[in-house]
N, CA, C and O of each residue as an XYZ file, in Angstrom:
292
protein
N      -7.104     13.573      4.670
C      -5.819     13.086      5.112
C      -4.735     13.658      4.195
O      -4.852     13.595      2.971
N      -3.703     14.204      4.783
C      -2.598     14.814      4.037
C      -1.491     13.780      3.835
O      -0.654     13.572      4.713
N      -1.499     13.142      2.674
C      -0.519     12.089      2.408
C       0.836     12.628      1.982
O       1.739     11.852      1.667
N       0.989     13.946      1.968
C       2.313     14.498      1.682
C       3.214     14.411      2.907
O       4.433     14.542      2.798
N       2.616     14.191      4.068
C       3.382     14.068      5.314
C       3.850     12.627      5.485
O       3.051     11.695      5.390
N       5.134     12.446      5.736
C       5.716     11.116      5.901
C       5.549     10.657      7.345
O       6.485     10.734      8.141
N       4.357     10.184      7.674
C       4.092      9.758      9.042
C       3.694      8.291      9.080
O       3.251      7.731      8.077
N       3.853      7.683     10.228
C       3.460      6.292     10.412
C       1.953      6.137     10.200
O       1.507      5.130      9.650
N       1.176      7.112     10.625
C      -0.272      7.064     10.442
C      -0.642      7.015      8.958
O      -1.562      6.295      8.571
N       0.073      7.781      8.129
C      -0.181      7.760      6.694
C       0.217      6.427      6.080
O      -0.459      5.933      5.177
N       1.302      5.844      6.559
C       1.730      4.524      6.085
C       0.622      3.512      6.392
O       0.228      2.730      5.527
N       0.133      3.535      7.611
C      -0.932      2.617      8.020
C      -2.172      2.823      7.148
O      -2.773      1.858      6.676
N      -2.544      4.069      6.942
C      -3.714      4.381      6.117
C      -3.556      3.833      4.700
O      -4.467      3.187      4.183
N      -2.414      4.085      4.072
C      -2.210      3.645      2.692
C      -2.243      2.126      2.582
O      -2.863      1.586      1.666
N      -1.583      1.431      3.507
C      -1.580     -0.032      3.473
C      -3.005     -0.566      3.624
O      -3.413     -1.470      2.895
N      -3.750     -0.012      4.560
C      -5.124     -0.472      4.774
C      -5.988     -0.217      3.536
O      -6.806     -1.063      3.174
N      -5.819      0.921      2.894
C      -6.590      1.236      1.693
C      -6.219      0.311      0.532
O      -7.091     -0.124     -0.220
N      -4.941      0.015      0.389
C      -4.503     -0.902     -0.667
C      -5.086     -2.289     -0.419
O      -5.590     -2.926     -1.344
N      -5.019     -2.755      0.815
C      -5.575     -4.079      1.126
C      -7.073     -4.126      0.819
O      -7.569     -5.111      0.272
N      -7.779     -3.076      1.168
C      -9.219     -3.035      0.915
C      -9.513     -3.009     -0.577
O     -10.395     -3.726     -1.049
N      -8.786     -2.197     -1.315
C      -9.014     -2.065     -2.755
C      -8.724     -3.375     -3.476
O      -9.437     -3.745     -4.409
N      -7.682     -4.073     -3.048
C      -7.300     -5.326     -3.706
C      -8.081     -6.519     -3.166
O      -7.985     -7.625     -3.698
N      -8.847     -6.291     -2.120
C      -9.617     -7.357     -1.477
C      -8.709     -8.542     -1.150
O      -8.996     -9.690     -1.490
N      -7.625     -8.226     -0.491
C      -6.619     -9.243     -0.188
C      -7.162    -10.239      0.829
O      -7.764     -9.865      1.835
N      -6.933    -11.505      0.543
C      -7.412    -12.567      1.415
C      -6.477    -12.732      2.603
O      -6.936    -12.845      3.739
N      -5.191    -12.747      2.359
C      -4.212    -12.962      3.422
C      -3.740    -11.616      3.961
O      -2.603    -11.206      3.726
N      -4.616    -10.941      4.680
C      -4.296     -9.606      5.167
C      -3.219     -9.630      6.250
O      -2.551     -8.619      6.470
N      -3.036    -10.766      6.930
C      -1.990    -10.844      7.947
C      -0.599    -10.697      7.332
O       0.333    -10.262      8.007
N      -0.456    -11.050      6.076
C       0.839    -10.928      5.406
C       1.199     -9.462      5.161
O       2.369     -9.133      4.963
N       0.210     -8.598      5.173
C       0.438     -7.182      4.886
C       0.038     -6.305      6.063
O      -0.689     -5.327      5.888
N       0.494     -6.637      7.233
C       0.204     -5.809      8.397
C       0.893     -4.464      8.243
O       2.067     -4.397      7.881
N       0.173     -3.413      8.514
C       0.717     -2.072      8.313
C       1.929     -1.796      9.190
O       2.782     -0.990      8.819
N       2.023     -2.447     10.344
C       3.190     -2.221     11.205
C       4.468     -2.813     10.626
O       5.555     -2.550     11.142
N       4.356     -3.615      9.554
C       5.537     -4.175      8.903
C       6.161     -3.223      7.886
O       7.128     -3.577      7.211
N       5.617     -2.035      7.779
C       6.123     -1.051      6.826
C       6.638      0.165      7.592
O       6.074      0.555      8.615
N       7.705      0.749      7.087
C       8.265      1.913      7.768
C       8.151      3.150      6.885
O       7.828      3.076      5.699
N       8.422      4.259      7.496
C       8.376      5.530      6.776
C       9.548      5.675      5.803
O       9.538      6.564      4.951
N      10.548      4.816      5.924
C      11.715      4.894      5.043
C      11.345      4.632      3.585
O      11.976      5.178      2.680
N      10.343      3.814      3.354
C       9.900      3.504      1.992
C       8.661      4.311      1.621
O       7.898      3.903      0.746
N       8.458      5.428      2.265
C       7.225      6.204      2.103
C       6.960      6.587      0.645
O       5.842      6.424      0.157
N       7.963      7.084     -0.039
C       7.763      7.539     -1.426
C       7.313      6.390     -2.321
O       6.392      6.551     -3.122
N       7.957      5.232     -2.190
C       7.581      4.073     -2.996
C       6.174      3.597     -2.653
O       5.398      3.252     -3.544
N       5.852      3.580     -1.381
C       4.529      3.164     -0.941
C       3.458      4.143     -1.429
O       2.381      3.729     -1.860
N       3.754      5.422     -1.360
C       2.800      6.443     -1.817
C       2.558      6.315     -3.320
O       1.422      6.446     -3.776
N       3.607      6.063     -4.086
C       3.462      5.867     -5.527
C       2.566      4.659     -5.808
O       1.666      4.732     -6.645
N       2.812      3.556     -5.110
C       2.023      2.344     -5.289
C       0.566      2.587     -4.887
O      -0.357      2.140     -5.569
N       0.372      3.290     -3.789
C      -0.972      3.637     -3.314
C      -1.733      4.418     -4.388
O      -2.879      4.087     -4.695
N      -1.112      5.445     -4.959
C      -1.775      6.267     -5.974
C      -2.132      5.429     -7.201
O      -3.211      5.585     -7.772
N      -1.226      4.544     -7.600
C      -1.467      3.694     -8.764
C      -2.640      2.746     -8.503
O      -3.497      2.576     -9.370
N      -2.688      2.137     -7.335
C      -3.758      1.196     -7.003
C      -5.102      1.918     -6.910
O      -6.113      1.408     -7.394
N      -5.120      3.093     -6.295
C      -6.377      3.797     -6.079
C      -7.012      4.305     -7.369
O      -8.232      4.456     -7.427
N      -6.227      4.570     -8.393
C      -6.823      5.117     -9.608
C      -7.337      4.036    -10.561
O      -7.990      4.346    -11.557
N      -7.047      2.784    -10.261
C      -7.506      1.687    -11.112
C      -8.803      1.095    -10.579
O      -9.032      1.075     -9.369
N      -9.642      0.617    -11.473
C     -10.902     -0.010    -11.085
C     -10.742     -1.506    -10.841
O     -11.360     -2.062     -9.932
N      -9.914     -2.154    -11.652
C      -9.731     -3.599    -11.513
C      -8.294     -3.965    -11.887
O      -7.560     -3.172    -12.478
N      -7.923     -5.187    -11.524
C      -6.568     -5.664    -11.757
C      -6.611     -7.085    -12.290
O      -7.440     -7.891    -11.868
N      -5.721     -7.385    -13.212
C      -5.596     -8.755    -13.693
C      -4.862     -9.570    -12.628
O      -4.220     -8.995    -11.749
N      -4.947    -10.883    -12.693
C      -4.216    -11.707    -11.717
C      -2.705    -11.424    -11.710
O      -2.079    -11.413    -10.650
N      -2.136    -11.201    -12.872
C      -0.690    -10.928    -12.916
C      -0.375     -9.558    -12.319
O       0.671     -9.390    -11.691
N      -1.254     -8.585    -12.502
C      -1.060     -7.273    -11.877
C      -1.160     -7.384    -10.358
O      -0.387     -6.763     -9.629
N      -2.118     -8.179     -9.891
C      -2.262     -8.391     -8.441
C      -0.981     -9.003     -7.873
O      -0.489     -8.571     -6.830
N      -0.447    -10.007     -8.562
C       0.790    -10.643     -8.105
C       1.930     -9.641     -8.051
O       2.722     -9.647     -7.108
N       2.016     -8.784     -9.052
C       3.089     -7.788     -9.097
C       2.938     -6.771     -7.954
O       3.930     -6.377     -7.342
N       1.724     -6.355     -7.674
C       1.485     -5.401     -6.588
C       1.839     -6.025     -5.248
O       2.502     -5.400     -4.420
N       1.400     -7.252     -5.039
C       1.704     -7.948     -3.782
C       3.204     -8.158     -3.642
O       3.750     -8.016     -2.548
N       3.873     -8.496     -4.739
C       5.333     -8.664     -4.693
C       6.016     -7.353     -4.346
O       6.973     -7.337     -3.572
N       5.536     -6.259     -4.908
C       6.119     -4.944     -4.597
C       5.882     -4.583     -3.135
O       6.780     -4.070     -2.467
N       4.689     -4.847     -2.641
C       4.413     -4.602     -1.216
C       5.348     -5.449     -0.349
O       5.859     -4.981      0.669
N       5.561     -6.681     -0.759
C       6.467     -7.555     -0.018
C       7.884     -7.022      0.022
O       8.574     -7.149      1.034
N       8.316     -6.431     -1.066
C       9.674     -5.879     -1.109
C       9.815     -4.620     -0.253
O      10.921     -4.264      0.153
N       8.699     -3.952      0.019
C       8.729     -2.720      0.826
C       8.630     -2.983      2.320
O       8.844     -2.080      3.129
N       8.304     -4.223      2.689
C       8.197     -4.541      4.119
C       9.556     -4.493      4.774
O      10.580     -4.746      4.139
N       9.555     -4.157      6.085
C      10.836     -4.106      6.800
C      11.213     -5.476      7.287
O      12.260     -5.642      7.913
């Protein structure tokens, strides 16, 4: 998958991968259709940061979820 392309499909892919990596319980709160390509750069940065980590502290999880919340349309 070429994540350099700012497409809706890439947005959906990144959100789904982040949800899977974080093992989010309330996945309905982070529906991929709630994100637009306008925040693509911020979402891609967050995606790369989440994917390179093995685990997260509770406070890191809260910060990531808060950032995802701020990126929703």
